[in-house]
PDB file of C-alpha atoms in Angstrom:
ATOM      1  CA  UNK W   1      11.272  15.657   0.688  1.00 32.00           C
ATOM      2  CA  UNK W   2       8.938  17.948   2.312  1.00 39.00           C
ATOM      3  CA  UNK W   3       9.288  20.024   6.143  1.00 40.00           C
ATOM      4  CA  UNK W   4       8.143  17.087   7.583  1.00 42.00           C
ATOM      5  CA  UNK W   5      10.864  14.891   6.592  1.00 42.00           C
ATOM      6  CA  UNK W   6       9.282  12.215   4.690  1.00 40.00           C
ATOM      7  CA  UNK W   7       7.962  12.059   1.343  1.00 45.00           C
ATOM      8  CA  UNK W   8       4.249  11.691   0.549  1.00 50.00           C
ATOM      9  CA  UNK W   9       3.141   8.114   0.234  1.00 60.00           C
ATOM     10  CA  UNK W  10      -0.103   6.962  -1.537  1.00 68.00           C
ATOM     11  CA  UNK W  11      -1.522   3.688  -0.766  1.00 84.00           C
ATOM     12  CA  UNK W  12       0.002   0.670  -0.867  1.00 91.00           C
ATOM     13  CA  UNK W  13      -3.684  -1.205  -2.183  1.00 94.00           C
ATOM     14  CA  UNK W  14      -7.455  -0.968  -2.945  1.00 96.00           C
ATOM     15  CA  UNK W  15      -9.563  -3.721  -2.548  1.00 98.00           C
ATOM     16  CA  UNK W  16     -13.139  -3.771  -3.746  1.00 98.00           C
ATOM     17  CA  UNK W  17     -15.876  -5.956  -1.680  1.00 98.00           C
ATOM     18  CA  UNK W  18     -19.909  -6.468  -2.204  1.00 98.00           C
ATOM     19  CA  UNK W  19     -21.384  -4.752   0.532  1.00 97.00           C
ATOM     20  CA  UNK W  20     -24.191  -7.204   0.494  1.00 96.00           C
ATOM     21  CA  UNK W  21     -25.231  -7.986   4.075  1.00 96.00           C
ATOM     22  CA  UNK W  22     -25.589 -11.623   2.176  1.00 96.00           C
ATOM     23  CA  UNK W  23     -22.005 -11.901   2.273  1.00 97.00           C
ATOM     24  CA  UNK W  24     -21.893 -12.993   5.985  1.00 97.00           C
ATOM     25  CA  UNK W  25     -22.291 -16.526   6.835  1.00 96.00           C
ATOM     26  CA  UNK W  26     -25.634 -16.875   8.545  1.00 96.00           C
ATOM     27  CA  UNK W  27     -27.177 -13.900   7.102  1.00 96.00           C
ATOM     28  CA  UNK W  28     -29.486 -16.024   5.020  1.00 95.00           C
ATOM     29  CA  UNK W  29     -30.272 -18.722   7.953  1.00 93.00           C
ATOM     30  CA  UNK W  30     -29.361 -22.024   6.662  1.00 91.00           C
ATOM     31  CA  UNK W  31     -29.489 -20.796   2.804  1.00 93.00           C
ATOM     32  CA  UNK W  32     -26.250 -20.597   1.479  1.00 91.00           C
ATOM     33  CA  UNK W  33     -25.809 -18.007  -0.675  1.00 95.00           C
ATOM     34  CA  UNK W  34     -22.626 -15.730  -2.181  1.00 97.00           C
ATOM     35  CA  UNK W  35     -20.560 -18.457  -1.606  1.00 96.00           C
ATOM     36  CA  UNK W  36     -18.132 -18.183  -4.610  1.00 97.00           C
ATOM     37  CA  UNK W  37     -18.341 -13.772  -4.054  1.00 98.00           C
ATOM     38  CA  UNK W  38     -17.533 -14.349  -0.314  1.00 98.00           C
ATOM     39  CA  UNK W  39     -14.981 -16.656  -0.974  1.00 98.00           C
ATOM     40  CA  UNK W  40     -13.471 -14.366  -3.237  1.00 98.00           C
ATOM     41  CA  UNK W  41     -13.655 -11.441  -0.601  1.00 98.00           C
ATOM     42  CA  UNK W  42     -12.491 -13.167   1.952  1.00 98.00           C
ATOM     43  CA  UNK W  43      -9.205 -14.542   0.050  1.00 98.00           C
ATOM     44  CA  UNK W  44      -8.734 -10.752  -1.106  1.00 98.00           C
ATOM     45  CA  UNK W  45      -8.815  -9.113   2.437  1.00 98.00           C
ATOM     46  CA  UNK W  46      -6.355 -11.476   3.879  1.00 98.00           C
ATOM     47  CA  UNK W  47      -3.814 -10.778   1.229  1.00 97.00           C
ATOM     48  CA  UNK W  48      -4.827  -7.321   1.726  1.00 97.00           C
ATOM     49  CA  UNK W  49      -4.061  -8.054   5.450  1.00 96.00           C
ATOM     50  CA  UNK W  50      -0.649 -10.298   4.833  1.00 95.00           C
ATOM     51  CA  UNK W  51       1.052  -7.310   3.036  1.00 94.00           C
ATOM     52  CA  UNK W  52       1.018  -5.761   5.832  1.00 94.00           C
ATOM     53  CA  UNK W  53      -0.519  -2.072   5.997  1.00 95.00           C
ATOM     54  CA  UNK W  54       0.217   0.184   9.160  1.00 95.00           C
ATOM     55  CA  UNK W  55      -3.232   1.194   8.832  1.00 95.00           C
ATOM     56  CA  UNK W  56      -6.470   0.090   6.949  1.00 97.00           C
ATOM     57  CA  UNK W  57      -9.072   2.839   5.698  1.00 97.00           C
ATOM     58  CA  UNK W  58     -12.575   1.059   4.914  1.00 98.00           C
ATOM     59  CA  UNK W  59     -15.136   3.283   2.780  1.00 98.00           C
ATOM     60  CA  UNK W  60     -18.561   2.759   2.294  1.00 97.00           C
ATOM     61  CA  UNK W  61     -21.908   4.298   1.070  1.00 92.00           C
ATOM     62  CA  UNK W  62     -23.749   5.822   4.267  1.00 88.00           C
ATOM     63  CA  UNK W  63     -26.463   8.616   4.492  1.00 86.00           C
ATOM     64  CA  UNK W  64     -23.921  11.269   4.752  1.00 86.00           C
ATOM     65  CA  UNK W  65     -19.995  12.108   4.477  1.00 89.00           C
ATOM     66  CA  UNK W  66     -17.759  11.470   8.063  1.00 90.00           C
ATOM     67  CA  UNK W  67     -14.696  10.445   9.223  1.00 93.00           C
ATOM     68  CA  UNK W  68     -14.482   8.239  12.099  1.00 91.00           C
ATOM     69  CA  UNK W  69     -11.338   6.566  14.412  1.00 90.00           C
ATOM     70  CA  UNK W  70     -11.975   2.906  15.374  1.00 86.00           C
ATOM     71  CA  UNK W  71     -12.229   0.778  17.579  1.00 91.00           C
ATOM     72  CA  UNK W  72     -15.505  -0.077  16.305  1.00 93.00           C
ATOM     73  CA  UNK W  73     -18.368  -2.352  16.647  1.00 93.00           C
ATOM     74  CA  UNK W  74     -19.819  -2.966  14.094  1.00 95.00           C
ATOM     75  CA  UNK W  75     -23.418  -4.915  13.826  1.00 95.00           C
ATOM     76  CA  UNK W  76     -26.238  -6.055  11.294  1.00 95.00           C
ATOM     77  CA  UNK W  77     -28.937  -5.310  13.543  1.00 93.00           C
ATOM     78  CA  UNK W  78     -29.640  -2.306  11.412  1.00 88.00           C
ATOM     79  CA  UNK W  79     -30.104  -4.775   8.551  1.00 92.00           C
ATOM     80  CA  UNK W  80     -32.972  -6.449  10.364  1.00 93.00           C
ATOM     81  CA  UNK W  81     -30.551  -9.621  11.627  1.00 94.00           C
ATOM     82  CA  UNK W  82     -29.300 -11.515  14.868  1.00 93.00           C
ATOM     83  CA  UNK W  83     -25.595 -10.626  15.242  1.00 93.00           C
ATOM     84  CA  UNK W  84     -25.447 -13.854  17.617  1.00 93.00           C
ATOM     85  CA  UNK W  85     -26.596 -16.139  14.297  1.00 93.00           C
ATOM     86  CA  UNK W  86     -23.674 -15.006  12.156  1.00 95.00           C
ATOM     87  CA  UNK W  87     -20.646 -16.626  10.883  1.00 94.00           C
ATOM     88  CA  UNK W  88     -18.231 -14.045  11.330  1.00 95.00           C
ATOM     89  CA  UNK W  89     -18.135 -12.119  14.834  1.00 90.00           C
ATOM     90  CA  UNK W  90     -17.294  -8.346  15.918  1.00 85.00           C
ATOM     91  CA  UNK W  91     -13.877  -7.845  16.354  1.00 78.00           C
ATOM     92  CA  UNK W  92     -12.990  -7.418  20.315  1.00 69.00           C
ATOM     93  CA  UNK W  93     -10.995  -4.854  21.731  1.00 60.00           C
ATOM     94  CA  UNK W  94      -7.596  -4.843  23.464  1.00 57.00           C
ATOM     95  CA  UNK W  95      -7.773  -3.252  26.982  1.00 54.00           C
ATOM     96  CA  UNK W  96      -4.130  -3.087  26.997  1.00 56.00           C
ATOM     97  CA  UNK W  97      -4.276  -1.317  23.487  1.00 59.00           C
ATOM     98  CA  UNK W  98      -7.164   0.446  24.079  1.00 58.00           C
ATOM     99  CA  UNK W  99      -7.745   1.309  28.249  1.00 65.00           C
ATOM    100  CA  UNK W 100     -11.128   2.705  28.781  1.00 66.00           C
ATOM    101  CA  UNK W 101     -11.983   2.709  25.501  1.00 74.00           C
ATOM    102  CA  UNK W 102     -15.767   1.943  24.391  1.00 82.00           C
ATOM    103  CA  UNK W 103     -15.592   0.610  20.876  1.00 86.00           C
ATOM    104  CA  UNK W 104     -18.050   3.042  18.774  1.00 89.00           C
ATOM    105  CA  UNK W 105     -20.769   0.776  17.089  1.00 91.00           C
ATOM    106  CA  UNK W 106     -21.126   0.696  13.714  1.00 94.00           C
ATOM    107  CA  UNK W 107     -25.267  -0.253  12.261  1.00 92.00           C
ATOM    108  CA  UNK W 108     -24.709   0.964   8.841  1.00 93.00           C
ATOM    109  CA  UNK W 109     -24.700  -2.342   6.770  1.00 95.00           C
ATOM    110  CA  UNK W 110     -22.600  -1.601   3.751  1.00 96.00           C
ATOM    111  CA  UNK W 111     -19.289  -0.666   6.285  1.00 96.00           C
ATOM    112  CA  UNK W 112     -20.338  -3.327   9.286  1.00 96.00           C
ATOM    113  CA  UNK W 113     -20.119  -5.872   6.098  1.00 97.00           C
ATOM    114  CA  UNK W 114     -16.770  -4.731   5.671  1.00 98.00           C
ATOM    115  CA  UNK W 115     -15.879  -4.222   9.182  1.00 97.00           C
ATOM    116  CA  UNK W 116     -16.981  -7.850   9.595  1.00 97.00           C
ATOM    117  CA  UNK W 117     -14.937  -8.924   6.584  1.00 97.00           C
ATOM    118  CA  UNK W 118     -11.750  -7.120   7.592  1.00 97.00           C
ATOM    119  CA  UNK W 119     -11.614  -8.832  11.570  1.00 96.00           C
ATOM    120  CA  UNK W 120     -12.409 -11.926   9.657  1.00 96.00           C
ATOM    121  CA  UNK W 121      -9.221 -11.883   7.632  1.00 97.00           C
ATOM    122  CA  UNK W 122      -7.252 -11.581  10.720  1.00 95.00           C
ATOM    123  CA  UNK W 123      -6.844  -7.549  11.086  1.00 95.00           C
ATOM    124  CA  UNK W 124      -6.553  -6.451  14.305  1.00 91.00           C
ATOM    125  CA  UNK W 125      -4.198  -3.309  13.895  1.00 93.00           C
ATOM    126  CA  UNK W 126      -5.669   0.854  13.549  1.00 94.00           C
ATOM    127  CA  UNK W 127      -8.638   1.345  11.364  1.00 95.00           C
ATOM    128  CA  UNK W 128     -10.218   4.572   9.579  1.00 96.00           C
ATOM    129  CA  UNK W 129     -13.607   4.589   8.786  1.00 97.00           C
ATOM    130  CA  UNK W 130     -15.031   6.913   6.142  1.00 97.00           C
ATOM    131  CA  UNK W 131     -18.210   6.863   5.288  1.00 94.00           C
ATOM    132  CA  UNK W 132     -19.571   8.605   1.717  1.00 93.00           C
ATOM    133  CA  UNK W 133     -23.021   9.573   0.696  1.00 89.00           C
ATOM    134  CA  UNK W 134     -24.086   8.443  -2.426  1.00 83.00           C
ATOM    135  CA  UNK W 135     -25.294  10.508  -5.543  1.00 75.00           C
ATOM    136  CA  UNK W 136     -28.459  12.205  -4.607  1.00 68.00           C
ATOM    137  CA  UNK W 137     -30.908  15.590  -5.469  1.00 56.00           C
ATOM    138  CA  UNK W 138     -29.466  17.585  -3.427  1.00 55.00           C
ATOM    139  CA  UNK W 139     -26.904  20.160  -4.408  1.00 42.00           C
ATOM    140  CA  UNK W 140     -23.853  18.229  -3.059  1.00 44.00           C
ATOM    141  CA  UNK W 141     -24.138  15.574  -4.380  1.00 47.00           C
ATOM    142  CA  UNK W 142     -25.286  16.727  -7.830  1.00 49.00           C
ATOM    143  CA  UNK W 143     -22.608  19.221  -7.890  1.00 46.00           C
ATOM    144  CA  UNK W 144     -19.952  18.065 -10.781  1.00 57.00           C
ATOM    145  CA  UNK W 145     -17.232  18.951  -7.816  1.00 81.00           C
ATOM    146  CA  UNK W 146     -18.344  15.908  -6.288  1.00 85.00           C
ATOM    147  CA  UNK W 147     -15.958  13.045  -7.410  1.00 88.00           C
ATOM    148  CA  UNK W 148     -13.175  15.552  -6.656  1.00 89.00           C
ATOM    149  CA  UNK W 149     -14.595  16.232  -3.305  1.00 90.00           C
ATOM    150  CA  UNK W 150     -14.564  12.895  -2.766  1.00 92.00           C
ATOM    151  CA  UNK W 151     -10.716  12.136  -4.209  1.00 92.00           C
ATOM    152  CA  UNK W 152      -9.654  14.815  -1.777  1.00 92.00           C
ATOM    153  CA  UNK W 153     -10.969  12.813   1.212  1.00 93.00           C
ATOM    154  CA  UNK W 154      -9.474   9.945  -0.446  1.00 93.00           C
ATOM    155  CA  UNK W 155      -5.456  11.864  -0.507  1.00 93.00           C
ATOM    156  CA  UNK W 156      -6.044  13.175   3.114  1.00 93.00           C
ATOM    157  CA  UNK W 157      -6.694   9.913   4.866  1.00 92.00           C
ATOM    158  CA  UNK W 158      -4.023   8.087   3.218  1.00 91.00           C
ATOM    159  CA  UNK W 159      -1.841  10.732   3.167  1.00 88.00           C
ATOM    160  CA  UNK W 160       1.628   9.852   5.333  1.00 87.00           C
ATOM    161  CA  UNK W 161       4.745   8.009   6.060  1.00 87.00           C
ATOM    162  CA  UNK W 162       2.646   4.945   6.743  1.00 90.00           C
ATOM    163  CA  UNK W 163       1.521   2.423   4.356  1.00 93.00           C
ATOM    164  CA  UNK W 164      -2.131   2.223   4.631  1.00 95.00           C
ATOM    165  CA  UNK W 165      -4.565   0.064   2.519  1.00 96.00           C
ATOM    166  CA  UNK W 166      -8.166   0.882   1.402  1.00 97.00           C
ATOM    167  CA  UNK W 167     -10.974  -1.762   2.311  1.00 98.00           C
ATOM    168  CA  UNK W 168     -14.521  -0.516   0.019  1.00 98.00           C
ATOM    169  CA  UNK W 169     -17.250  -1.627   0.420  1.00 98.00           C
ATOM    170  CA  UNK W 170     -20.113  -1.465  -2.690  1.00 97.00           C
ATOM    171  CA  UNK W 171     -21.550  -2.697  -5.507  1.00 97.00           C
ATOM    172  CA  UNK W 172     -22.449  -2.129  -9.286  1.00 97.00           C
ATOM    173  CA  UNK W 173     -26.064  -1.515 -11.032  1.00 97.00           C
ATOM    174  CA  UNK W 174     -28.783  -3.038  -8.694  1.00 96.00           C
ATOM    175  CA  UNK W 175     -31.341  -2.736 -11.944  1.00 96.00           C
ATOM    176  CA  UNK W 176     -29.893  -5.613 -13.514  1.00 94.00           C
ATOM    177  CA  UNK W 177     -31.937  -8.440 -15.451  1.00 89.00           C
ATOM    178  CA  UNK W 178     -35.906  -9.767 -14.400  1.00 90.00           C
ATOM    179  CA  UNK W 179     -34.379 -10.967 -10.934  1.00 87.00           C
ATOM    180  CA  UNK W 180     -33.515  -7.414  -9.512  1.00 91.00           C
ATOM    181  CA  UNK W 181     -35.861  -5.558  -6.626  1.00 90.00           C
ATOM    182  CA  UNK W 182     -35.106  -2.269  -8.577  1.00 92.00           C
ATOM    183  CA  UNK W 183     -36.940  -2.267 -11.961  1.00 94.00           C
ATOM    184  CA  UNK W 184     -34.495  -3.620 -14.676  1.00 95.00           C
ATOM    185  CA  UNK W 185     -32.721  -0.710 -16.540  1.00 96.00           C
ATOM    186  CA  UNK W 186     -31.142  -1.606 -19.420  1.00 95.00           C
ATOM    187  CA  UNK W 187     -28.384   0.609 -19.537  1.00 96.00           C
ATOM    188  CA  UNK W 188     -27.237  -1.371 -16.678  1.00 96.00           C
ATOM    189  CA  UNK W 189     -25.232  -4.001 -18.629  1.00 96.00           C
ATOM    190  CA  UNK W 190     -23.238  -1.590 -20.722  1.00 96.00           C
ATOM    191  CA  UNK W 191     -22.200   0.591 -17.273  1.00 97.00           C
ATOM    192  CA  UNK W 192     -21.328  -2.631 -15.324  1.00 97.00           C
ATOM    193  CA  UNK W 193     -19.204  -3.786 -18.568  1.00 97.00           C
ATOM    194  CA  UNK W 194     -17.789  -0.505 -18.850  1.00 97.00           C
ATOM    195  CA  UNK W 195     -16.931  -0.189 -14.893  1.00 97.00           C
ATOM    196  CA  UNK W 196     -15.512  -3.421 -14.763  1.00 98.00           C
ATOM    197  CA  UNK W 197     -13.342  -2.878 -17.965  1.00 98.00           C
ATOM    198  CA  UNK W 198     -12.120   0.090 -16.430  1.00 97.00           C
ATOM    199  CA  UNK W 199     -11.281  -1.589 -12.780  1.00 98.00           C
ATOM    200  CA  UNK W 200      -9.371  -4.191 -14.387  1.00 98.00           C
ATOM    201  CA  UNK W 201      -7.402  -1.821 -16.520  1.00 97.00           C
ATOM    202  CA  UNK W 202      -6.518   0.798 -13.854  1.00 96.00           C
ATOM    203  CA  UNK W 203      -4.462   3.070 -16.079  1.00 95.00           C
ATOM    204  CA  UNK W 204      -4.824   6.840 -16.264  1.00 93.00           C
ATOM    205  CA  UNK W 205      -7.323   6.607 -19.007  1.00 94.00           C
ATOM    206  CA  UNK W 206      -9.382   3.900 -17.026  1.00 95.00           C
ATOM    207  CA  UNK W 207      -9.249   5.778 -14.036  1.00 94.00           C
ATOM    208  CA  UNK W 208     -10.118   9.005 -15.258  1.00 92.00           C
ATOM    209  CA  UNK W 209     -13.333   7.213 -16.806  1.00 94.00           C
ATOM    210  CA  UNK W 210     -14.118   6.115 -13.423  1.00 94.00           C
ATOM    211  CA  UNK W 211     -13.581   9.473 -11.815  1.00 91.00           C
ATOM    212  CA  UNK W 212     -15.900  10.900 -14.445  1.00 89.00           C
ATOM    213  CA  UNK W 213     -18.886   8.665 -14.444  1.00 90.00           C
ATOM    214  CA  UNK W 214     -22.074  10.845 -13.914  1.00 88.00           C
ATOM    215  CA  UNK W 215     -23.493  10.866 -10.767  1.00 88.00           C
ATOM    216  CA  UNK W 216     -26.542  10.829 -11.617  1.00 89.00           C
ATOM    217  CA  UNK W 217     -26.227   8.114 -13.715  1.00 92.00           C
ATOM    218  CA  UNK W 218     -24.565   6.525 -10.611  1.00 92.00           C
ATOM    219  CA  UNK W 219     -27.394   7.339  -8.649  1.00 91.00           C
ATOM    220  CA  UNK W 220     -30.101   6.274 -11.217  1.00 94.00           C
ATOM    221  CA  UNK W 221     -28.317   2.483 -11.399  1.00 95.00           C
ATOM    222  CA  UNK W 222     -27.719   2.273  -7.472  1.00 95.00           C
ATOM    223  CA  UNK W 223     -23.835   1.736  -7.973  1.00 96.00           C
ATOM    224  CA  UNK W 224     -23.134   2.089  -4.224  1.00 95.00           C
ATOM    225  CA  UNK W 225     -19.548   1.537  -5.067  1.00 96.00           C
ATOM    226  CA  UNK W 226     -19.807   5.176  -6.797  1.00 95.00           C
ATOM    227  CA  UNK W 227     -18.661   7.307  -4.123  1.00 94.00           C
ATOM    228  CA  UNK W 228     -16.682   4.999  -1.721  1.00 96.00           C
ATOM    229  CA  UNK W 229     -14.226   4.248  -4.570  1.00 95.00           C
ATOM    230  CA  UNK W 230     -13.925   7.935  -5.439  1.00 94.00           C
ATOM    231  CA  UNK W 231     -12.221   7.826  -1.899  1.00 95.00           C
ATOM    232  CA  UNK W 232      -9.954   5.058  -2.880  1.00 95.00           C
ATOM    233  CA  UNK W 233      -8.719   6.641  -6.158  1.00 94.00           C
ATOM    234  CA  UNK W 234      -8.071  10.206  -4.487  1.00 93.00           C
ATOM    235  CA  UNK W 235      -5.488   7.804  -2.191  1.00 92.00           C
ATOM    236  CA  UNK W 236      -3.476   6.365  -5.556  1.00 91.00           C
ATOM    237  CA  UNK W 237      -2.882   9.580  -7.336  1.00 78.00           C
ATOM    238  CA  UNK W 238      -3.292  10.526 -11.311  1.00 77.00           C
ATOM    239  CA  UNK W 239      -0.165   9.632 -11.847  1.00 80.00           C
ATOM    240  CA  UNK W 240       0.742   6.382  -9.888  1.00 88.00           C
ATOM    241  CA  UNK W 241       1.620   2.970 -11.322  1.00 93.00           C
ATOM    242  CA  UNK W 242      -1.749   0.552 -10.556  1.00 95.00           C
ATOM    243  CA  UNK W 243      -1.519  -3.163 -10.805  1.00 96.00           C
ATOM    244  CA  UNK W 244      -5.271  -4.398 -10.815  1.00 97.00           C
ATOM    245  CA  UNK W 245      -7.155  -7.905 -10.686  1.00 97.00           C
ATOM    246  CA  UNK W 246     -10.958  -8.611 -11.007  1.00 98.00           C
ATOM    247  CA  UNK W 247     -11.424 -11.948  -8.911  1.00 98.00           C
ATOM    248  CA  UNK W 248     -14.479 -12.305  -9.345  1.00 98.00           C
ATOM    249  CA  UNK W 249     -17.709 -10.954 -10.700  1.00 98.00           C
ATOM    250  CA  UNK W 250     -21.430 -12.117 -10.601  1.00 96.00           C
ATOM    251  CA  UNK W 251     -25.147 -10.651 -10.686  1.00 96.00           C
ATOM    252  CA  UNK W 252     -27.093 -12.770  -8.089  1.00 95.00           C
ATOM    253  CA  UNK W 253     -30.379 -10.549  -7.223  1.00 94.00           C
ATOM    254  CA  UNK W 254     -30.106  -8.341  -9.954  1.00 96.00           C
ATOM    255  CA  UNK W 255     -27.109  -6.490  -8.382  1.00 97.00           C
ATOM    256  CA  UNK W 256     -23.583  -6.847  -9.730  1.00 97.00           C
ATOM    257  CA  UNK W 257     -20.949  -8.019  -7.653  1.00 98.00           C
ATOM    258  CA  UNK W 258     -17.412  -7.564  -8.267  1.00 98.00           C
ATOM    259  CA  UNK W 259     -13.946  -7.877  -5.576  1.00 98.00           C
ATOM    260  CA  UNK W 260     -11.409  -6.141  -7.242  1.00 98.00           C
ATOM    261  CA  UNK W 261      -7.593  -5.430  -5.939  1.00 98.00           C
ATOM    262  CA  UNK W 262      -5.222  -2.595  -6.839  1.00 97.00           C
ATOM    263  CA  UNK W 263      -1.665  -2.777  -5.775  1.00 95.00           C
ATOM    264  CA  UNK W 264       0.737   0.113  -5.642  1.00 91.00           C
ATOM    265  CA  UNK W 265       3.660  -1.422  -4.998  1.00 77.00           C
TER     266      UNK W 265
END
């Protein structure tokens, strides 16, 4: 037990979503599409949701690093679509809770996907959003401090008496097969194998692979899960006992999909 009285909790779980703009009803008009990866998401945030966090944290790829309070609101405009023509609506905002309070809105697609996702599942308690930059040229983000950096973030925001659960949003390769925008790269099967291998197996080994996954390489494969679940392992710990499950996995587009939950508890 520490000064403060309490000992030092890490999360209670992890959940890994696609951060596919796709993966809202309506995104694709009257196309369905996703429909087994959303279904999959969906089932995995309200489990998330029913164990009953004091707090959710969701990370997701942005254009730079920053922490941010909620209420949000959080919109695909910003991926060229009509909010009013989606399946799944912005979450609305007590007065009571919040008096005076303007909800701060959210454009970037990977975390208003997730934001989306989470009031979907029924969440309607305190929310964290942290936002990572992916790997890029510049120094940061080439630095090999980075994933450490990022873990860091990960320990501070969950850090606590309160149980808090991590929401990502992201994705693996986005070179993979004829059918992706990105040119194929065909290193991109072994690193999505690899990844997933790793996610499912969540030990210390697994998750020091995952924590030590080049950046660049990252960066060259547009994983956009890369940094955001950096975040979520700084939250479990080295040494903490992970129970994990890979619901469900898929490369529509070229891009590999995967939800993934790790439990804590």
């Amino acid at each position: 037990m520490g000064r403060t009285g309490y000992r030092r909790r890490v999360l209670d779980s992890a959940t890994l979503v696609p951060d596919s703009a796709l993966l809202v009803p309506g995104a694709a008009g009257a196309t369905e599409v996703l429909a087994d990866a959303r279904a999959a998401a969906v089932d995995a945030v309200r489990a998330l949701v029913a164990s009953g966090p004091a707090r959710v944290v969701v990370v997701a790829s942005s254009d730079a690093d920053r922490m941010r309070p909620g209420p949000f609101a959080p919109t695909l405009a910003g991926a060229g679509l009509d909010d009013a023509a989606l399946g799944w609506t912005a979450p609305g905002v007590d007065p009571g809770t919040h008096p005076g309070v303007t909800p701060t809105a959210v454009d970037a697609p990977a975390a208003a996907v997730a934001l989306l996702l989470l009031a979907h599942a029924g969440w309607s308690g305190p929310v964290t959003l942290v936002e990572a930059a992916p790997p890029g040229d510049d120094a940061i983000t080439r630095a090999d401090g980075r994933a450490a950096e990022l873990a860091a973030l990960g320990a501070g925001v969950t850090a606590g008496p309160e149980r808090v659960a991590v929401l990502v949003a992201g994705s693996l390769s986005a070179r993979r097969g004829p059918d992706a925008a990105l040119a194929e790269d065909p290193r991109a099967v072994a690193v999505d194998g690899g990844m997933l291998a790793d996610l499912a197996d969540a030990g210390p080994e697994a998750r020091r692979r995952l924590a030590t996954m080049a950046p660049d390489l990252a960066r060259e494969l547009t994983v956009t899960a890369w940094a955001p679940w950096q975040v979520a392992m700084g939250g479990v710990g080295p040494r903490t006992a992970v129970t994990a499950a890979v619901t469900h996995t898929g490369s529509p587009f070229g891009v590999t999909l995967a939800v993934v939950t790790w439990s804590t508890r």
